[in-house]
GROMACS .gro file of C-alpha atoms in nm:
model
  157
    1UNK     CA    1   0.000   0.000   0.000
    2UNK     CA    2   0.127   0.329  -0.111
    3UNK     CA    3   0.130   0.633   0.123
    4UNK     CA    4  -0.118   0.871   0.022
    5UNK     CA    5   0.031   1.176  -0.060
    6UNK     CA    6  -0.067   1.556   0.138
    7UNK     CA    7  -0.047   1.911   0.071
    8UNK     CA    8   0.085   1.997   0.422
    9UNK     CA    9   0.072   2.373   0.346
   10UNK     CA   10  -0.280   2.347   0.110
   11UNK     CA   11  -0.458   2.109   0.404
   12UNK     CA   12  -0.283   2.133   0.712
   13UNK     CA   13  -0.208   2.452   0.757
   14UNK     CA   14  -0.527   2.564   0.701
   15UNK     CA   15  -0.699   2.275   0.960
   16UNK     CA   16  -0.466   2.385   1.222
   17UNK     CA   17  -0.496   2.762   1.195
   18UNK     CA   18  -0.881   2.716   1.140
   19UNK     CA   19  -0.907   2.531   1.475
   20UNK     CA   20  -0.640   2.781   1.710
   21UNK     CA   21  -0.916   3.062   1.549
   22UNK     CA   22  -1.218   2.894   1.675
   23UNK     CA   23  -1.052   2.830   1.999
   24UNK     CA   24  -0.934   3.184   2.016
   25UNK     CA   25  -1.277   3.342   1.911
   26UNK     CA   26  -1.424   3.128   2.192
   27UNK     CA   27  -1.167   3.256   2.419
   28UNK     CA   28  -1.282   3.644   2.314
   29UNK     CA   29  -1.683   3.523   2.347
   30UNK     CA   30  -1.636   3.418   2.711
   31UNK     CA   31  -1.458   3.726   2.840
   32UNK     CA   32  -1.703   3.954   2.681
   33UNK     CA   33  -1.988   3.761   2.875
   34UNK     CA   34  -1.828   3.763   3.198
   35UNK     CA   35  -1.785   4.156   3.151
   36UNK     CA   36  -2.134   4.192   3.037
   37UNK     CA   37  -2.201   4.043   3.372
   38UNK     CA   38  -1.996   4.240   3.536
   39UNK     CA   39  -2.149   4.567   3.389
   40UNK     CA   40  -2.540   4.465   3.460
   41UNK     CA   41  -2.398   4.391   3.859
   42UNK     CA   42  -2.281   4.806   3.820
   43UNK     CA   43  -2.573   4.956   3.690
   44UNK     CA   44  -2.788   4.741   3.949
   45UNK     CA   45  -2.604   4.913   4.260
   46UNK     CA   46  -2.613   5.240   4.080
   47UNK     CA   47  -3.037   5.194   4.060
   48UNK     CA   48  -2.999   5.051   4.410
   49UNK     CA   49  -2.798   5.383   4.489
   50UNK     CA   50  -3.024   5.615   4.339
   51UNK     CA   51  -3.309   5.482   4.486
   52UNK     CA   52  -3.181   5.538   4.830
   53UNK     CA   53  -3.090   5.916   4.724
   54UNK     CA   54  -3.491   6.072   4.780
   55UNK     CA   55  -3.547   6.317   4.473
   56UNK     CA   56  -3.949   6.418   4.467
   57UNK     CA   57  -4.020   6.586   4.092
   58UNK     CA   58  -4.324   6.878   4.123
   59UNK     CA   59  -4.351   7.182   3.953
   60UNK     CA   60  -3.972   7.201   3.975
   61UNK     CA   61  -3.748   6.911   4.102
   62UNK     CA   62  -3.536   6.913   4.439
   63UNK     CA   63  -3.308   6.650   4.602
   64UNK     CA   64  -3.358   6.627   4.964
   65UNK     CA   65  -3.048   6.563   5.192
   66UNK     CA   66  -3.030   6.503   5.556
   67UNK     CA   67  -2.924   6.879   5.579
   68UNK     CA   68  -3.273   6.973   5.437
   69UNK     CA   69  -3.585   7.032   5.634
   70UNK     CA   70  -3.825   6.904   5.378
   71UNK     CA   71  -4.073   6.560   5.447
   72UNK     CA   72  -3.884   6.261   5.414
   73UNK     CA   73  -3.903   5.983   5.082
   74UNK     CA   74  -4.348   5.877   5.122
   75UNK     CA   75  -4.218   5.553   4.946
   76UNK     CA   76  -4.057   5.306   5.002
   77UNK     CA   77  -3.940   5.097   4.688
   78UNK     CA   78  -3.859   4.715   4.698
   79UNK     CA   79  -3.829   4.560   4.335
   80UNK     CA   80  -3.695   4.233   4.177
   81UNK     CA   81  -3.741   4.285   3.850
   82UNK     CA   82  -4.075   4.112   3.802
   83UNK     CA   83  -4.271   4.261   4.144
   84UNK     CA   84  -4.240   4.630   4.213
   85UNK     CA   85  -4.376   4.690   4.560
   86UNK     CA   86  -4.437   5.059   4.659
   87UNK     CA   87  -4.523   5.103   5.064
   88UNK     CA   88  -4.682   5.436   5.178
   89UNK     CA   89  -4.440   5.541   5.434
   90UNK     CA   90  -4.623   5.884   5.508
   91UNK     CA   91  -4.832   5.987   5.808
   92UNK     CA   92  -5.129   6.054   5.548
   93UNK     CA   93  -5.292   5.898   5.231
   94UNK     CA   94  -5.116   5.898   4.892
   95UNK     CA   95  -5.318   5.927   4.580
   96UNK     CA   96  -5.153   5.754   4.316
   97UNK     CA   97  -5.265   5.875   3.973
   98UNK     CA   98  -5.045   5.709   3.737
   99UNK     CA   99  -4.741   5.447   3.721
  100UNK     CA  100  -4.549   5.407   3.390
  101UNK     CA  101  -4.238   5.245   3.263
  102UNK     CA  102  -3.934   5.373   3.133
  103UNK     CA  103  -3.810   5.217   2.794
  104UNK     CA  104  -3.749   4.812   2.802
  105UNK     CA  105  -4.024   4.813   3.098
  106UNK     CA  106  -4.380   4.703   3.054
  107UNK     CA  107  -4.563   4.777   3.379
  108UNK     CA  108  -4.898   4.648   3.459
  109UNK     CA  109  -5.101   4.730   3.747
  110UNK     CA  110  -5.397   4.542   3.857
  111UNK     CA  111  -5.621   4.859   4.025
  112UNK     CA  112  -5.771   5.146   3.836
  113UNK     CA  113  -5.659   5.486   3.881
  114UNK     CA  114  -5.650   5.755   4.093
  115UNK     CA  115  -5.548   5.479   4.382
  116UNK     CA  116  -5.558   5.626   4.722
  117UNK     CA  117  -5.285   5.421   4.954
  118UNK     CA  118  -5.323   5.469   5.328
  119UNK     CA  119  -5.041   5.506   5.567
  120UNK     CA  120  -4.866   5.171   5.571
  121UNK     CA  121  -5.054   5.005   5.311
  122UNK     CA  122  -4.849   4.866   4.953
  123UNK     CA  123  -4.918   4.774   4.638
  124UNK     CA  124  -4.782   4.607   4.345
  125UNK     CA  125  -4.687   4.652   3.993
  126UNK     CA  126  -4.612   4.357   3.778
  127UNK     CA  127  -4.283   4.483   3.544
  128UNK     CA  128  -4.224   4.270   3.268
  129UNK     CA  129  -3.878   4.327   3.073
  130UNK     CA  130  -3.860   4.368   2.719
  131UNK     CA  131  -3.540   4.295   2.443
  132UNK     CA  132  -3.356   4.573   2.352
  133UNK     CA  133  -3.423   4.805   2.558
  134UNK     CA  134  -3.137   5.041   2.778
  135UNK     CA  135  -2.985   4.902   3.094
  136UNK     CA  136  -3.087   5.157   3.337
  137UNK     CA  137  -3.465   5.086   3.360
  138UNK     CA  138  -3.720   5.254   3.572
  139UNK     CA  139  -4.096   5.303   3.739
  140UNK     CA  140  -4.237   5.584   3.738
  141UNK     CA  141  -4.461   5.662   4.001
  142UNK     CA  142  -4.690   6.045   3.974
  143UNK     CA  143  -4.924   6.053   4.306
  144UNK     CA  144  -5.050   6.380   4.541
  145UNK     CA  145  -5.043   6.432   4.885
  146UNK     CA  146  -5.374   6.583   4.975
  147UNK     CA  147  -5.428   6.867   4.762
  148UNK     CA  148  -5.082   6.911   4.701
  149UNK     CA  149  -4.935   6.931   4.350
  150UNK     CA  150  -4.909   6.649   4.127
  151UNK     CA  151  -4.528   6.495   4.228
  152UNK     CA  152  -4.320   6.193   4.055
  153UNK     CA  153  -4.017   6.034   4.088
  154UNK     CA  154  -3.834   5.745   3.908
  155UNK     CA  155  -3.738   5.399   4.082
  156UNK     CA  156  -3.521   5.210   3.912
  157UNK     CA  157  -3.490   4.849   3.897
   0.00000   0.00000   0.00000
């Protein structure tokens, strides 16, 4: 039996460098993932971060600090993505009159508006993610606190 003769620089060349690409190019596809990973994990403690930070939008928008003598946050703001829970933390009753999404957010709620929370009382949103949208996503909540003018503020998820 005669050997069978090969091209090595027309077929293995080519095999070799065709396989040290794909393992290379695999290499490059796992280290992009793990810093995709990496960047979600950031812009979740920067929502977490701003959601601490109270800023109440009116007729003009302020940021309250400890230094100012303005009412404390009336929400508090506990969300996993899915559930967005919103707890009166006031002394008096809220009246929610709208909640919306911010792009890549569908939010559904299960009441009908204007919803009028008492002091201590939640409810729920059900947030449902969509593809392509930005990474810093949002609820926006508009209520009034007794005849007060109409104030909002974003929570982001």
């Amino acid at each position: 039996m005669e050997p069978v003769p090969t091209d090595f620089w027309g077929v293995v060349v080519p095999s070799w460098l065709g396989a040290v690409a794909s393992i290379a190019a695999s290499t490059v596809a796992v280290i992009a993932f793990i810093n995709s990973l990496s960047a979600k994990g950031g812009v979740r403690e920067i929502g977490e971060a701003l959601n601490r930070e109270p800023t109440v939008q009116g007729a003009r928008t302020r940021t309250l600090s400890a230094a100012a003598t303005a009412a404390p946050e009336p929400w508090s703001f506990d969300g996993d993505g899915r559930v967005a829970t919103f707890r009166n933390t006031s002394g008096q009753v809220l009246t929610v009159s709208s909640v919306s999404a911010t792009a890549g957010v569908e939010a559904t709620l299960r009441d009908q508006f204007p919803l009028d929370i008492p002091p201590d009382a939640s409810f729920d949103v059900r947030l449902r993610s969509t593809l392509g949208g930005p990474a810093v996503r949002g609820v926006v909540l508009e209520w009034n606190q007794g005849d007060a003018e109409l104030l909002s503020r974003t929570y982001y998820l």
